[in-house]
Each structure stands twice: as C-alpha cells, then as structure tokens.
Tab-separated table of C-alpha atoms in Angstrom:
chain	number	residue	atom	x	y	z
A	1	UNK	CA	-15.917	19.353	-24.020
A	2	UNK	CA	-15.304	22.520	-22.045
A	3	UNK	CA	-13.134	24.031	-19.373
A	4	UNK	CA	-12.880	27.419	-17.693
A	5	UNK	CA	-11.215	29.060	-20.706
A	6	UNK	CA	-12.721	27.459	-23.819
A	7	UNK	CA	-15.350	25.205	-25.335
A	8	UNK	CA	-14.264	22.454	-27.761
A	9	UNK	CA	-16.793	21.360	-30.388
A	10	UNK	CA	-16.136	18.363	-32.659
A	11	UNK	CA	-17.944	18.530	-36.002
A	12	UNK	CA	-18.432	15.272	-37.887
A	13	UNK	CA	-18.535	15.515	-41.698
A	14	UNK	CA	-21.207	13.755	-43.733
A	15	UNK	CA	-18.656	13.206	-46.510
A	16	UNK	CA	-14.964	12.584	-45.888
A	17	UNK	CA	-13.689	15.448	-48.085
A	18	UNK	CA	-11.483	18.452	-47.490
A	19	UNK	CA	-13.217	21.793	-46.868
A	20	UNK	CA	-11.799	24.973	-48.319
A	21	UNK	CA	-13.154	26.896	-45.313
A	22	UNK	CA	-15.090	26.193	-42.144
A	23	UNK	CA	-18.052	28.552	-42.743
A	24	UNK	CA	-20.155	29.206	-45.804
A	25	UNK	CA	-19.285	32.897	-45.955
A	26	UNK	CA	-15.882	33.651	-47.398
A	27	UNK	CA	-14.970	36.179	-44.752
A	28	UNK	CA	-13.868	34.542	-41.494
A	29	UNK	CA	-15.825	35.694	-38.445
A	30	UNK	CA	-13.759	37.794	-36.042
A	31	UNK	CA	-14.488	35.456	-33.131
A	32	UNK	CA	-12.914	32.466	-34.963
A	33	UNK	CA	-9.192	31.781	-34.758
A	34	UNK	CA	-7.293	28.711	-36.025
A	35	UNK	CA	-5.525	26.451	-33.512
A	36	UNK	CA	-2.195	25.981	-35.276
A	37	UNK	CA	-1.170	23.232	-32.828
A	38	UNK	CA	-3.885	21.123	-34.425
A	39	UNK	CA	-3.745	22.593	-37.915
A	40	UNK	CA	-3.434	19.931	-40.589
A	41	UNK	CA	-2.909	20.465	-44.310
A	42	UNK	CA	-4.215	17.924	-46.822
A	43	UNK	CA	-0.682	16.829	-47.687
A	44	UNK	CA	0.192	16.433	-43.997
A	45	UNK	CA	-2.822	14.203	-43.444
A	46	UNK	CA	-1.902	12.023	-46.390
A	47	UNK	CA	1.646	11.618	-45.062
A	48	UNK	CA	0.328	10.775	-41.620
A	49	UNK	CA	-1.998	8.109	-43.019
A	50	UNK	CA	0.819	6.718	-45.129
A	51	UNK	CA	3.139	6.523	-42.104
A	52	UNK	CA	0.479	4.690	-40.074
A	53	UNK	CA	-0.080	2.241	-42.926
A	54	UNK	CA	3.653	1.549	-43.219
A	55	UNK	CA	3.875	1.027	-39.466
A	56	UNK	CA	0.999	-1.451	-39.620
A	57	UNK	CA	2.612	-3.342	-42.531
A	58	UNK	CA	5.985	-3.511	-40.729
A	59	UNK	CA	4.284	-4.803	-37.592
A	60	UNK	CA	2.570	-7.556	-39.584
A	61	UNK	CA	5.891	-8.479	-41.205
A	62	UNK	CA	7.647	-8.712	-37.857
A	63	UNK	CA	4.866	-10.852	-36.367
A	64	UNK	CA	4.950	-13.153	-39.390
A	65	UNK	CA	8.694	-13.664	-38.984
A	66	UNK	CA	8.294	-14.767	-35.375
A	67	UNK	CA	7.687	-18.480	-35.433
A	68	UNK	CA	4.880	-19.491	-33.161
A	69	UNK	CA	5.567	-22.624	-31.166
A	70	UNK	CA	2.816	-25.123	-32.108
A	71	UNK	CA	3.457	-27.009	-28.848
A	72	UNK	CA	3.290	-23.950	-26.546
A	73	UNK	CA	-0.051	-24.919	-25.002
A	74	UNK	CA	1.076	-28.526	-24.604
A	75	UNK	CA	4.246	-27.411	-22.786
A	76	UNK	CA	2.240	-25.113	-20.508
A	77	UNK	CA	-0.160	-27.951	-19.743
A	78	UNK	CA	2.712	-30.307	-18.924
A	79	UNK	CA	4.429	-27.742	-16.653
A	80	UNK	CA	1.129	-26.906	-14.948
A	81	UNK	CA	0.460	-30.582	-14.176
A	82	UNK	CA	4.047	-31.176	-13.006
A	83	UNK	CA	3.902	-28.259	-10.548
A	84	UNK	CA	0.417	-29.268	-9.408
A	85	UNK	CA	1.493	-32.850	-8.640
A	86	UNK	CA	4.579	-31.657	-6.761
A	87	UNK	CA	2.515	-29.119	-4.818
A	88	UNK	CA	0.034	-31.810	-3.774
A	89	UNK	CA	2.827	-34.212	-2.811
A	90	UNK	CA	4.741	-31.751	-0.636
A	91	UNK	CA	1.500	-30.389	0.822
A	92	UNK	CA	0.604	-33.932	1.891
A	93	UNK	CA	3.982	-34.274	3.609
A	94	UNK	CA	3.780	-30.851	5.268
A	95	UNK	CA	0.207	-31.278	6.555
A	96	UNK	CA	0.794	-34.804	7.845
A	97	UNK	CA	4.009	-33.831	9.615
A	98	UNK	CA	2.321	-30.792	11.168
A	99	UNK	CA	-0.648	-32.843	12.404
A	100	UNK	CA	1.624	-35.559	13.832
A	101	UNK	CA	3.750	-32.896	15.537
A	102	UNK	CA	0.672	-31.370	17.183
A	103	UNK	CA	-0.630	-34.767	18.294
A	104	UNK	CA	2.536	-36.629	19.287
A	105	UNK	CA	4.930	-33.765	19.975
A	106	UNK	CA	8.639	-34.671	19.943
A	107	UNK	CA	7.827	-38.356	19.519
A	108	UNK	CA	6.885	-37.611	15.901
A	109	UNK	CA	10.529	-36.684	15.210
A	110	UNK	CA	11.693	-40.287	15.349
A	111	UNK	CA	9.276	-42.012	12.964
A	112	UNK	CA	9.220	-39.365	10.221
A	113	UNK	CA	11.070	-41.548	7.737
A	114	UNK	CA	8.770	-44.542	8.175
A	115	UNK	CA	5.634	-42.422	7.643
A	116	UNK	CA	6.802	-39.907	5.002
A	117	UNK	CA	9.557	-41.617	3.004
A	118	UNK	CA	7.390	-43.072	0.231
A	119	UNK	CA	5.863	-39.723	-0.709
A	120	UNK	CA	9.231	-37.980	-0.423
A	121	UNK	CA	10.782	-40.633	-2.683
A	122	UNK	CA	8.066	-39.963	-5.250
A	123	UNK	CA	8.474	-36.183	-5.156
A	124	UNK	CA	12.259	-36.250	-5.326
A	125	UNK	CA	12.382	-38.772	-8.179
A	126	UNK	CA	9.923	-36.584	-10.059
A	127	UNK	CA	12.087	-33.531	-9.294
A	128	UNK	CA	14.722	-34.866	-11.739
A	129	UNK	CA	12.488	-33.267	-14.399
A	130	UNK	CA	13.612	-29.883	-13.048
A	131	UNK	CA	17.031	-30.612	-14.556
A	132	UNK	CA	15.588	-31.919	-17.824
A	133	UNK	CA	13.095	-29.067	-18.349
A	134	UNK	CA	15.670	-26.244	-18.760
A	135	UNK	CA	17.883	-28.506	-20.890
A	136	UNK	CA	14.963	-28.999	-23.299
A	137	UNK	CA	14.101	-25.294	-23.222
A	138	UNK	CA	10.748	-25.779	-21.500
A	139	UNK	CA	11.708	-23.230	-18.808
A	140	UNK	CA	14.231	-20.375	-18.772
A	141	UNK	CA	15.748	-21.067	-15.340
A	142	UNK	CA	19.394	-22.025	-14.979
A	143	UNK	CA	20.460	-25.659	-15.027
A	144	UNK	CA	23.186	-25.394	-12.350
A	145	UNK	CA	20.934	-24.355	-9.413
A	146	UNK	CA	18.532	-27.180	-10.322
A	147	UNK	CA	21.366	-29.734	-10.480
A	148	UNK	CA	22.729	-28.607	-7.106
A	149	UNK	CA	19.356	-28.773	-5.375
A	150	UNK	CA	17.998	-31.996	-6.915
A	151	UNK	CA	21.240	-33.997	-6.688
A	152	UNK	CA	21.988	-32.710	-3.185
A	153	UNK	CA	18.550	-33.623	-1.878
A	154	UNK	CA	18.565	-37.037	-3.528
A	155	UNK	CA	21.961	-37.825	-2.019
A	156	UNK	CA	20.570	-37.016	1.424
A	157	UNK	CA	17.319	-38.895	0.830
A	158	UNK	CA	18.477	-42.067	-0.931
A	159	UNK	CA	22.047	-42.505	0.355
A	160	UNK	CA	22.075	-40.958	3.829
A	161	UNK	CA	18.535	-41.790	4.967
A	162	UNK	CA	17.387	-44.519	2.595
A	163	UNK	CA	20.406	-46.821	2.812
A	164	UNK	CA	21.161	-46.466	6.541
A	165	UNK	CA	18.608	-47.819	9.002
A	166	UNK	CA	20.662	-46.197	11.763
A	167	UNK	CA	19.755	-42.748	10.337
A	168	UNK	CA	16.052	-43.340	9.743
A	169	UNK	CA	14.961	-42.926	13.358
A	170	UNK	CA	16.892	-39.751	14.067
A	171	UNK	CA	15.318	-36.340	14.649
A	172	UNK	CA	17.319	-34.753	11.830
A	173	UNK	CA	15.078	-36.543	9.312
A	174	UNK	CA	12.107	-34.572	10.616
A	175	UNK	CA	13.848	-31.224	10.252
A	176	UNK	CA	15.147	-31.965	6.748
A	177	UNK	CA	11.740	-33.152	5.476
A	178	UNK	CA	9.846	-30.328	7.171
A	179	UNK	CA	12.105	-27.590	5.778
A	180	UNK	CA	12.021	-29.063	2.259
A	181	UNK	CA	8.215	-29.245	2.251
A	182	UNK	CA	7.874	-25.750	3.776
A	183	UNK	CA	9.818	-24.323	0.839
A	184	UNK	CA	7.995	-26.267	-1.855
A	185	UNK	CA	4.411	-25.567	-0.767
A	186	UNK	CA	5.040	-21.968	-1.883
A	187	UNK	CA	7.400	-22.538	-4.816
A	188	UNK	CA	5.295	-25.009	-6.810
A	189	UNK	CA	1.949	-23.130	-6.708
A	190	UNK	CA	3.789	-19.972	-7.801
A	191	UNK	CA	5.143	-21.749	-10.893
A	192	UNK	CA	1.801	-23.475	-11.451
A	193	UNK	CA	-0.025	-20.136	-11.655
A	194	UNK	CA	2.729	-18.699	-13.862
A	195	UNK	CA	1.850	-21.355	-16.444
A	196	UNK	CA	-1.585	-19.780	-16.839
A	197	UNK	CA	-0.286	-16.167	-16.657
A	198	UNK	CA	-1.762	-15.594	-13.208
A	199	UNK	CA	-0.068	-13.924	-10.258
A	200	UNK	CA	-1.065	-13.616	-6.606
A	201	UNK	CA	1.038	-10.865	-5.041
A	202	UNK	CA	1.115	-12.492	-1.598
A	203	UNK	CA	2.215	-15.813	-3.089
A	204	UNK	CA	4.885	-14.025	-5.152
A	205	UNK	CA	6.210	-12.328	-2.033
A	206	UNK	CA	6.251	-15.620	-0.115
A	207	UNK	CA	7.947	-17.437	-3.019
A	208	UNK	CA	10.780	-14.902	-3.091
A	209	UNK	CA	11.042	-14.325	0.672
A	210	UNK	CA	10.433	-17.633	2.483
A	211	UNK	CA	13.798	-18.987	1.297
A	212	UNK	CA	15.663	-16.329	3.303
A	213	UNK	CA	15.296	-18.174	6.632
A	214	UNK	CA	14.552	-21.670	5.266
A	215	UNK	CA	17.439	-22.220	2.820
A	216	UNK	CA	20.183	-21.638	5.435
A	217	UNK	CA	18.263	-23.806	7.924
A	218	UNK	CA	17.846	-26.508	5.286
A	219	UNK	CA	21.561	-26.439	4.454
A	220	UNK	CA	22.404	-26.695	8.151
A	221	UNK	CA	20.009	-29.642	8.643
A	222	UNK	CA	21.479	-31.448	5.611
A	223	UNK	CA	25.018	-30.872	6.903
A	224	UNK	CA	24.035	-32.315	10.316
A	225	UNK	CA	22.582	-35.391	8.581
A	226	UNK	CA	25.799	-35.931	6.604
A	227	UNK	CA	28.000	-35.465	9.684
A	228	UNK	CA	25.907	-37.948	11.674
A	229	UNK	CA	26.166	-40.520	8.857
A	230	UNK	CA	29.967	-40.368	8.485
A	231	UNK	CA	30.758	-42.609	11.522
A	232	UNK	CA	28.135	-45.122	10.359
A	233	UNK	CA	29.616	-45.359	6.854
A	234	UNK	CA	33.131	-45.575	8.317
A	235	UNK	CA	32.059	-48.547	10.437
A	236	UNK	CA	30.087	-50.577	7.882
A	237	UNK	CA	32.132	-49.431	4.833
A	238	UNK	CA	28.973	-49.358	2.750
A	239	UNK	CA	29.476	-48.102	-0.832
A	240	UNK	CA	33.261	-48.272	-0.339
A	241	UNK	CA	35.348	-49.587	-3.246
A	242	UNK	CA	38.535	-51.586	-2.654
A	243	UNK	CA	41.072	-51.315	-5.465
A	244	UNK	CA	43.206	-54.394	-6.343
A	245	UNK	CA	46.983	-54.810	-6.207
A	246	UNK	CA	49.195	-52.841	-6.748
A	247	UNK	CA	46.999	-49.914	-5.730
A	248	UNK	CA	45.821	-51.592	-2.516
A	249	UNK	CA	43.603	-48.850	-1.118
A	250	UNK	CA	39.907	-48.211	-0.727
A	251	UNK	CA	37.710	-45.367	-1.899
A	252	UNK	CA	35.524	-44.725	1.123
A	253	UNK	CA	32.187	-42.930	0.997
A	254	UNK	CA	32.884	-41.527	4.461
A	255	UNK	CA	35.861	-39.589	3.057
A	256	UNK	CA	33.722	-38.167	0.244
A	257	UNK	CA	31.047	-37.140	2.744
A	258	UNK	CA	33.587	-35.163	4.762
A	259	UNK	CA	34.344	-33.179	1.610
A	260	UNK	CA	30.654	-32.989	0.756
A	261	UNK	CA	29.871	-31.161	4.014
A	262	UNK	CA	31.921	-28.229	2.673
A	263	UNK	CA	30.270	-28.590	-0.761
A	264	UNK	CA	26.831	-28.237	0.854
A	265	UNK	CA	27.584	-24.694	1.947
A	266	UNK	CA	29.225	-23.841	-1.384
A	267	UNK	CA	26.135	-25.054	-3.244
A	268	UNK	CA	23.956	-23.197	-0.737
A	269	UNK	CA	25.832	-19.994	-1.547
A	270	UNK	CA	25.237	-20.469	-5.307
A	271	UNK	CA	21.508	-21.090	-4.821
A	272	UNK	CA	21.075	-18.194	-2.387
A	273	UNK	CA	22.824	-15.821	-4.804
A	274	UNK	CA	20.571	-17.080	-7.620
A	275	UNK	CA	17.422	-16.587	-5.500
A	276	UNK	CA	18.593	-13.161	-4.355
A	277	UNK	CA	18.927	-11.999	-7.973
A	278	UNK	CA	15.469	-13.375	-8.749
A	279	UNK	CA	14.038	-11.598	-5.710
A	280	UNK	CA	15.522	-8.251	-6.761
A	281	UNK	CA	14.021	-8.631	-10.231
A	282	UNK	CA	10.544	-9.501	-8.942
A	283	UNK	CA	10.065	-7.567	-5.691
A	284	UNK	CA	13.236	-5.499	-5.337
A	285	UNK	CA	13.461	-1.701	-4.796
A	286	UNK	CA	12.966	-1.000	-8.504
A	287	UNK	CA	9.661	-2.888	-8.517
A	288	UNK	CA	8.375	-1.052	-5.467
A	289	UNK	CA	9.009	2.360	-7.010
A	290	UNK	CA	6.774	1.557	-9.947
A	291	UNK	CA	3.651	1.099	-7.802
C-alpha cells in the first residue's frame, strides 16, 4: 500500500522463523529505518500469542458454562404462531369493520357486536396467554401491564357487551373494537418478526408510536361503555349478590363498575408509562444519535 509520504511493502516468509536481520548484508542500508511502533521482539510475539490463546480458552470456558436452552427454537416457534394467529384475527376484524364502515356508513356502528363478536371472543380468550407467557419465562415483558390490559378488555367484552343485550347495539361497541384492532394490527406483527430476529424500521416506529393517540382513545371508549352499562346493571341487578341475615345487603355490580371507571384511567396510566419507557429504549433520542 502507499500514500503521499511512504510505501508499505509486506514480505511473506517461506518459513515461519525469526530473522536476525532484514537484508543479507550485515550493514544496514542508509535508506532503511525501523518503525519502532511496529517493532516486535521474539519474546514479545510469544507473549502476544500466549495472551490470545488464553483469551480464546477463557471464551470457550465461558460459553460452555452458559446453558443453552434445548427448547429455544420450540418457544420461538410457539410465540411466532401465537402472534401470527392474533395478527390474522385482529386484521380480519379491522378490515371487515373498515369495509362495512365505507359501505354502510354510520349504520355499521349498531351491528358491530353481531358481526364481529365471535372473532373478538376468540382473540381475547387467546390473549390470556399473554399473562401466562411472562410467568413461564417465555417473554421478558412485565406481567402487570399484561394483566391490566387482558383482564380489562375481557371485562368489557364478556361482562359489559356479552352479557347485556341492551349494550350490543350501541355505537360504543364499534369504537372499542375498532381501536383495539387498530392497535393490535401493528403490535402482533412486530412481535412475530422479533421471534425470527427480523426488524422493519417503519413497523417498529408504528408499534411504539401508534399507541400515543389510540391508548387514551381506547381508555375513553371503554370508560363510556362502562358508564352506559351502569344504569342497566342497576335496573336488572345482574351479577348482584344478596347476603343473608343478619348482613341483609347486596353486593351490586353497578357499584363496582362506578369504582372501575376510575380504575380504567389508573390502569391506562400504568400501561402508558410502560409503553413510554419502551419507546425511549427503542426509538428515543439516544437511539437517534447513534445513526
């Protein structure tokens, strides 16, 4: 190699032995000068080789101590299939609701439950695995955010909408289902690709940004659904428990739901804080500076 000041020539030896001098003649030519930055004595070379060998041995020892999970590929396959099924389910809901909205307009608001409930039941029952997976160590996400989201949604779906015919034809069902599916059509493919160590930057950005408007809107829609159901539960006393004498009072679901409205926003705060921390780690200011 060469530059403006010098020419570098690499000489390969036929035999890997140490030379006493570079040239055959004993007297060094005047135009030759040693580069002491690269100068290496025989003893130095031996020490360097020994250090590299020790480093290699230590690395092998460390790797041998780390137990390899024999079920790692099986777990990845299971998580990939779970996220794929959920993605397909919520995509079906989102696409069908969008098409019906474009065709029927506002009229599609009032029959959302009758047309989408079965698929939403399937997806939300399957979502219970999102609580089990971190408990079993399959994923590293926190258990509390998963419990808040899965249990909160299932309360809305099975108790508020599923058990009350009076709620099934209301417009709030449309908004709740549409917001849920809008979030999940980005979340599940992101996790699906993570299982195979693949990342799409646009999908990553959407996964960690789309929640900013949709989570508050989803919490508001769920709160509206609960508030609308309270008078219905107060009237029919469904799921209320009457205690015998001498207690002589009833535990009413409508009372619990009044408290639950406040709990919705508390749980929303916990999940938003959790997602905000995740967003900072993945696409925050520190990540941008590295590119």
